Amino acid sequence: MHEKEIIARRIAKELRDGDLVNLGIGLPTLVANYIDPNITVFLQSENGLIGLGPSPEEGHEDPNLTNAGGQYVTLNPYGMYFDSATSFGIIRGGHVDITVLGALEVDAEGSLASWIIPKKLVPGMGGAMDLVVGAKKVIVATTHTNKGKAKIKNQCQLPLTAYKEVDLIVTELAVIAVKENGLQLLEKHPDTTIEEIIALTEAPLHYDTVKDMEV
Amino acid sequence: MDKTLEKKQFQALLKDGLSIMVGGFMTCGTPETLIDWVVESGVKDLTIICNDAGFPEQGVGKLIKNHQVNTLIASHIGLNPFAGAQMSSGELNVILIPQGTLAEQIRAHGAGLGGILTPTGRKTIVEEGKQLMAVNGVEYLLEPALGADLALIEIAKCDPLGNAVYAKTARNFNPVMATACETVVALTHKMVPAIDPEVIVTPHVFIDYIVKEHDHA
């Protein structure tokens, strides 16, 4: 299984019936493919809709119906549209249950860097800062390392998206919770070891019982 | 009362140095015809306020590529390489603002407020140089309200006075921008005799001028 699929499948298990969820661009978007068909999850897109449906069939794209990544989408039954101020009222106001987004770096305190590499890549923060501050639960979806370089740090070196807001980190190797006293290793991929995960993680990891990830 | 504008009358509203809000999200909901007319007018030193920098051949990206923009206030510029290049060369002053803060600063101006208190951006580089304010023990950033000289918005349809509804996610920043500018020009795809008062999104009092898309498409 591809590492992105492992991450997306595991995060999908965090979603509960009735949750309002915002999935970021890229890897987090894949989570939608693995939501339990027996539950109803409402997907929000910050450009102004709740009830994000599947991609349209070819030839049925509507230029007035896109997600926050600019891709053509569809609207599910009971879905609706709203303006940007309402959209971020929903987000900042704490009405989004879960936001899932990627990371350049995430650290032992749950701070996240995801929007800028100074002088190299300056795309802008878009809606990420509001989402991470406003959502009830923040899940970071990321490969465990950047080509072997640790992404889970003692302290983020890049400019922050938000300070101490991340709740859960899901990688292709591990599920890690952010606790008051640091990072807690909850689950590991069946094909890896705790020692390997520790070696690939800059931040210290606490652990008691470590379960195998359901993948 | 006739609010409709032709191209020449629209271009007479333009001048160098204007601040212009442009609706749209990655150009979904951007009034392209009006942008084309601004490009054709050749006005310069514009301050553009838009969610993003558009694409090189779409949305406000066309104004950036044509070197008409001095300052861009946006939440994201990653899809228009001209914006990044002009920022690096010093030609374009880019002010990046979290998307929700941008929307709310604009809404605040339209609603007559001086600014907003938001938790977004706390302990990040966004808070540099800004005033912090504690309310009930929680610290917020004070972000000033944001208005502009001109708003260019896109609507799906309106009645002759400009009571407007939008199309799906083409709504985005358009309704808030319509409240926050000295002069508001709406590009409409359809003009109808009347709209059900229960479903009007933008009341006509916010719309100064209407350009009919089908006359020019």
PDB file of C-alpha atoms in Angstrom, chain A residues 1-169:
ATOM      1  CA  MET A   1       0.000   0.000   0.000  1.00  0.00           C
ATOM      2  CA  HIS A   2       1.275   3.476  -0.881  1.00  0.00           C
ATOM      3  CA  GLU A   3       2.248   5.551   2.168  1.00  0.00           C
ATOM      4  CA  LYS A   4      -0.319   8.249   1.360  1.00  0.00           C
ATOM      5  CA  GLU A   5      -3.067   5.653   1.262  1.00  0.00           C
ATOM      6  CA  ILE A   6      -1.994   4.271   4.645  1.00  0.00           C
ATOM      7  CA  ILE A   7      -2.211   7.765   6.151  1.00  0.00           C
ATOM      8  CA  ALA A   8      -5.548   8.601   4.531  1.00  0.00           C
ATOM      9  CA  ARG A   9      -7.130   5.270   5.529  1.00  0.00           C
ATOM     10  CA  ARG A  10      -6.017   5.687   9.154  1.00  0.00           C
ATOM     11  CA  ILE A  11      -7.256   9.284   9.434  1.00  0.00           C
ATOM     12  CA  ALA A  12     -10.638   8.275   7.989  1.00  0.00           C
ATOM     13  CA  LYS A  13     -11.107   6.114  11.105  1.00  0.00           C
ATOM     14  CA  GLU A  14     -10.983   9.264  13.270  1.00  0.00           C
ATOM     15  CA  LEU A  15     -14.175  10.636  11.706  1.00  0.00           C
ATOM     16  CA  ARG A  16     -17.479  10.131  13.529  1.00  0.00           C
ATOM     17  CA  ASP A  17     -21.064  10.133  12.341  1.00  0.00           C
ATOM     18  CA  GLY A  18     -22.263  13.735  11.959  1.00  0.00           C
ATOM     19  CA  ASP A  19     -18.810  15.340  12.051  1.00  0.00           C
ATOM     20  CA  LEU A  20     -18.144  18.540  10.112  1.00  0.00           C
ATOM     21  CA  VAL A  21     -14.715  18.077   8.564  1.00  0.00           C
ATOM     22  CA  ASN A  22     -12.351  20.207   6.501  1.00  0.00           C
ATOM     23  CA  LEU A  23      -9.778  18.342   4.421  1.00  0.00           C
ATOM     24  CA  GLY A  24      -6.772  20.304   3.180  1.00  0.00           C
ATOM     25  CA  ILE A  25      -5.389  20.235  -0.336  1.00  0.00           C
ATOM     26  CA  GLY A  26      -3.302  17.214  -1.428  1.00  0.00           C
ATOM     27  CA  LEU A  27      -2.884  14.177   0.838  1.00  0.00           C
ATOM     28  CA  PRO A  28      -5.680  15.202   3.272  1.00  0.00           C
ATOM     29  CA  THR A  29      -8.172  15.251   0.372  1.00  0.00           C
ATOM     30  CA  LEU A  30      -7.584  11.484  -0.053  1.00  0.00           C
ATOM     31  CA  VAL A  31      -9.195  10.848   3.348  1.00  0.00           C
ATOM     32  CA  ALA A  32     -12.608  11.338   1.692  1.00  0.00           C
ATOM     33  CA  ASN A  33     -12.047   8.120  -0.295  1.00  0.00           C
ATOM     34  CA  TYR A  34     -11.932   5.978   2.851  1.00  0.00           C
ATOM     35  CA  ILE A  35     -14.779   7.285   5.026  1.00  0.00           C
ATOM     36  CA  ASP A  36     -16.899   4.463   6.480  1.00  0.00           C
ATOM     37  CA  PRO A  37     -19.982   4.239   4.220  1.00  0.00           C
ATOM     38  CA  ASN A  38     -22.125   3.584   7.309  1.00  0.00           C
ATOM     39  CA  ILE A  39     -21.574   7.074   8.714  1.00  0.00           C
ATOM     40  CA  THR A  40     -22.437  10.533   7.414  1.00  0.00           C
ATOM     41  CA  VAL A  41     -19.643  13.088   7.475  1.00  0.00           C
ATOM     42  CA  PHE A  42     -20.154  16.632   6.216  1.00  0.00           C
ATOM     43  CA  LEU A  43     -17.160  17.957   4.325  1.00  0.00           C
ATOM     44  CA  GLN A  44     -16.599  21.699   4.316  1.00  0.00           C
ATOM     45  CA  SER A  45     -14.530  23.582   1.785  1.00  0.00           C
ATOM     46  CA  GLU A  46     -13.461  27.017   2.981  1.00  0.00           C
ATOM     47  CA  ASN A  47     -14.222  28.734  -0.320  1.00  0.00           C
ATOM     48  CA  GLY A  48     -17.851  28.416   0.731  1.00  0.00           C
ATOM     49  CA  LEU A  49     -19.662  25.099   0.880  1.00  0.00           C
ATOM     50  CA  ILE A  50     -20.684  22.238   3.143  1.00  0.00           C
ATOM     51  CA  GLY A  51     -21.630  18.931   1.577  1.00  0.00           C
ATOM     52  CA  LEU A  52     -18.695  18.382  -0.737  1.00  0.00           C
ATOM     53  CA  GLY A  53     -19.469  15.455  -3.045  1.00  0.00           C
ATOM     54  CA  PRO A  54     -17.340  13.351  -5.362  1.00  0.00           C
ATOM     55  CA  SER A  55     -15.531  14.690  -8.413  1.00  0.00           C
ATOM     56  CA  PRO A  56     -17.894  15.310 -11.344  1.00  0.00           C
ATOM     57  CA  GLU A  57     -17.953  12.981 -14.308  1.00  0.00           C
ATOM     58  CA  GLU A  58     -15.963  14.211 -17.263  1.00  0.00           C
ATOM     59  CA  GLY A  59     -18.024  16.699 -19.229  1.00  0.00           C
ATOM     60  CA  HIS A  60     -20.186  17.574 -16.198  1.00  0.00           C
ATOM     61  CA  GLU A  61     -17.783  20.049 -14.563  1.00  0.00           C
ATOM     62  CA  ASP A  62     -19.406  23.288 -13.385  1.00  0.00           C
ATOM     63  CA  PRO A  63     -17.019  26.283 -13.446  1.00  0.00           C
ATOM     64  CA  ASN A  64     -18.997  27.814 -10.564  1.00  0.00           C
ATOM     65  CA  LEU A  65     -18.521  24.790  -8.315  1.00  0.00           C
ATOM     66  CA  THR A  66     -14.983  24.244  -7.044  1.00  0.00           C
ATOM     67  CA  ASN A  67     -13.249  23.284  -3.816  1.00  0.00           C
ATOM     68  CA  ALA A  68     -10.588  25.332  -2.023  1.00  0.00           C
ATOM     69  CA  GLY A  69      -7.969  23.742  -4.272  1.00  0.00           C
ATOM     70  CA  GLY A  70      -9.742  25.057  -7.347  1.00  0.00           C
ATOM     71  CA  GLN A  71     -10.784  21.568  -8.480  1.00  0.00           C
ATOM     72  CA  TYR A  72     -14.246  20.955  -9.881  1.00  0.00           C
ATOM     73  CA  VAL A  73     -16.457  19.216  -7.335  1.00  0.00           C
ATOM     74  CA  THR A  74     -20.112  18.309  -6.774  1.00  0.00           C
ATOM     75  CA  LEU A  75     -22.545  19.074  -3.969  1.00  0.00           C
ATOM     76  CA  ASN A  76     -24.241  16.285  -2.005  1.00  0.00           C
ATOM     77  CA  PRO A  77     -27.940  16.373  -1.046  1.00  0.00           C
ATOM     78  CA  TYR A  78     -28.553  18.855   1.824  1.00  0.00           C
ATOM     79  CA  GLY A  79     -25.390  20.731   0.858  1.00  0.00           C
ATOM     80  CA  MET A  80     -25.259  24.520   0.687  1.00  0.00           C
ATOM     81  CA  TYR A  81     -23.140  27.525  -0.306  1.00  0.00           C
ATOM     82  CA  PHE A  82     -22.104  30.593   1.695  1.00  0.00           C
ATOM     83  CA  ASP A  83     -19.756  33.567   1.478  1.00  0.00           C
ATOM     84  CA  SER A  84     -16.159  33.692   2.756  1.00  0.00           C
ATOM     85  CA  ALA A  85     -16.954  35.609   5.962  1.00  0.00           C
ATOM     86  CA  THR A  86     -19.599  33.015   6.918  1.00  0.00           C
ATOM     87  CA  SER A  87     -17.229  30.227   5.948  1.00  0.00           C
ATOM     88  CA  PHE A  88     -14.539  31.482   8.302  1.00  0.00           C
ATOM     89  CA  GLY A  89     -17.133  32.214  10.966  1.00  0.00           C
ATOM     90  CA  ILE A  90     -17.874  28.481  10.831  1.00  0.00           C
ATOM     91  CA  ILE A  91     -14.162  27.699  10.982  1.00  0.00           C
ATOM     92  CA  ARG A  92     -12.930  30.220  13.545  1.00  0.00           C
ATOM     93  CA  GLY A  93     -16.093  29.909  15.598  1.00  0.00           C
ATOM     94  CA  GLY A  94     -15.306  26.325  16.534  1.00  0.00           C
ATOM     95  CA  HIS A  95     -18.035  24.692  14.461  1.00  0.00           C
ATOM     96  CA  VAL A  96     -15.655  22.442  12.499  1.00  0.00           C
ATOM     97  CA  ASP A  97     -15.069  19.173  14.363  1.00  0.00           C
ATOM     98  CA  ILE A  98     -11.922  18.065  12.565  1.00  0.00           C
ATOM     99  CA  THR A  99      -9.465  19.716  10.209  1.00  0.00           C
ATOM    100  CA  VAL A 100      -6.872  17.597   8.432  1.00  0.00           C
ATOM    101  CA  LEU A 101      -3.866  19.269   6.884  1.00  0.00           C
ATOM    102  CA  GLY A 102      -0.307  18.643   5.779  1.00  0.00           C
ATOM    103  CA  ALA A 103       2.921  19.807   7.415  1.00  0.00           C
ATOM    104  CA  LEU A 104       6.407  20.945   6.598  1.00  0.00           C
ATOM    105  CA  GLU A 105       7.240  20.519  10.284  1.00  0.00           C
ATOM    106  CA  VAL A 106       5.287  19.716  13.437  1.00  0.00           C
ATOM    107  CA  ASP A 107       6.776  19.775  16.915  1.00  0.00           C
ATOM    108  CA  ALA A 108       6.676  18.355  20.432  1.00  0.00           C
ATOM    109  CA  GLU A 109       4.348  21.143  21.608  1.00  0.00           C
ATOM    110  CA  GLY A 110       1.889  20.640  18.771  1.00  0.00           C
ATOM    111  CA  SER A 111       2.968  23.709  16.842  1.00  0.00           C
ATOM    112  CA  LEU A 112       2.716  23.442  13.065  1.00  0.00           C
ATOM    113  CA  ALA A 113       4.695  24.939  10.174  1.00  0.00           C
ATOM    114  CA  SER A 114       3.049  24.429   6.813  1.00  0.00           C
ATOM    115  CA  TRP A 115       2.899  27.588   4.758  1.00  0.00           C
ATOM    116  CA  ILE A 116       6.241  29.183   4.016  1.00  0.00           C
ATOM    117  CA  ILE A 117       9.923  28.405   3.438  1.00  0.00           C
ATOM    118  CA  PRO A 118      11.396  31.922   3.600  1.00  0.00           C
ATOM    119  CA  LYS A 119      13.108  33.067   0.387  1.00  0.00           C
ATOM    120  CA  LYS A 120      12.305  29.725  -1.272  1.00  0.00           C
ATOM    121  CA  LEU A 121       8.582  29.108  -1.247  1.00  0.00           C
ATOM    122  CA  VAL A 122       6.162  31.856  -0.269  1.00  0.00           C
ATOM    123  CA  PRO A 123       2.727  30.746  -1.445  1.00  0.00           C
ATOM    124  CA  GLY A 124       0.799  32.227   1.489  1.00  0.00           C
ATOM    125  CA  MET A 125      -1.195  30.731   4.321  1.00  0.00           C
ATOM    126  CA  GLY A 126      -4.594  30.706   2.620  1.00  0.00           C
ATOM    127  CA  GLY A 127      -7.118  29.448   5.161  1.00  0.00           C
ATOM    128  CA  ALA A 128      -4.740  27.198   7.107  1.00  0.00           C
ATOM    129  CA  MET A 129      -4.088  29.530  10.057  1.00  0.00           C
ATOM    130  CA  ASP A 130      -7.804  30.011  10.712  1.00  0.00           C
ATOM    131  CA  LEU A 131      -8.531  26.293  10.332  1.00  0.00           C
ATOM    132  CA  VAL A 132      -5.840  25.210  12.771  1.00  0.00           C
ATOM    133  CA  VAL A 133      -6.821  27.813  15.371  1.00  0.00           C
ATOM    134  CA  GLY A 134     -10.565  27.257  14.980  1.00  0.00           C
ATOM    135  CA  ALA A 135     -11.207  23.533  14.506  1.00  0.00           C
ATOM    136  CA  LYS A 136     -11.981  21.441  17.576  1.00  0.00           C
ATOM    137  CA  LYS A 137      -9.484  18.764  16.547  1.00  0.00           C
ATOM    138  CA  VAL A 138      -6.440  19.284  14.340  1.00  0.00           C
ATOM    139  CA  ILE A 139      -4.995  16.227  12.600  1.00  0.00           C
ATOM    140  CA  VAL A 140      -1.714  16.512  10.723  1.00  0.00           C
ATOM    141  CA  ALA A 141      -1.375  14.150   7.762  1.00  0.00           C
ATOM    142  CA  THR A 142       2.267  13.831   6.768  1.00  0.00           C
ATOM    143  CA  THR A 143       4.922  11.401   5.678  1.00  0.00           C
ATOM    144  CA  HIS A 144       7.026  10.600   8.729  1.00  0.00           C
ATOM    145  CA  THR A 145      10.156  12.183   7.234  1.00  0.00           C
ATOM    146  CA  ASN A 146      11.098  14.362   4.296  1.00  0.00           C
ATOM    147  CA  LYS A 147      13.301  11.879   2.402  1.00  0.00           C
ATOM    148  CA  GLY A 148      14.788  10.662   5.677  1.00  0.00           C
ATOM    149  CA  LYS A 149      14.946  14.110   7.340  1.00  0.00           C
ATOM    150  CA  ALA A 150      12.807  14.352  10.467  1.00  0.00           C
ATOM    151  CA  LYS A 151       9.625  16.410  10.123  1.00  0.00           C
ATOM    152  CA  ILE A 152       8.490  15.764  13.701  1.00  0.00           C
ATOM    153  CA  LYS A 153      10.803  18.158  15.547  1.00  0.00           C
ATOM    154  CA  ASN A 154      11.603  19.288  19.061  1.00  0.00           C
ATOM    155  CA  GLN A 155      10.659  22.739  17.869  1.00  0.00           C
ATOM    156  CA  CYS A 156       9.601  23.949  14.437  1.00  0.00           C
ATOM    157  CA  GLN A 157      12.340  25.913  12.684  1.00  0.00           C
ATOM    158  CA  LEU A 158      10.116  27.305   9.920  1.00  0.00           C
ATOM    159  CA  PRO A 159       7.597  30.112  10.551  1.00  0.00           C
ATOM    160  CA  LEU A 160       4.509  28.749  12.294  1.00  0.00           C
ATOM    161  CA  THR A 161       1.018  28.270  10.955  1.00  0.00           C
ATOM    162  CA  ALA A 162      -0.186  28.046  14.554  1.00  0.00           C
ATOM    163  CA  TYR A 163       1.225  27.599  18.055  1.00  0.00           C
ATOM    164  CA  LYS A 164       0.263  24.513  20.090  1.00  0.00           C
ATOM    165  CA  GLU A 165      -2.888  23.599  18.174  1.00  0.00           C
ATOM    166  CA  VAL A 166      -2.173  20.117  16.756  1.00  0.00           C
ATOM    167  CA  ASP A 167      -3.909  17.175  18.459  1.00  0.00           C
ATOM    168  CA  LEU A 168      -2.896  14.149  16.391  1.00  0.00           C
ATOM    169  CA  ILE A 169      -0.136  13.317  13.908  1.00  0.00           C
TER     170      ILE A 169
END
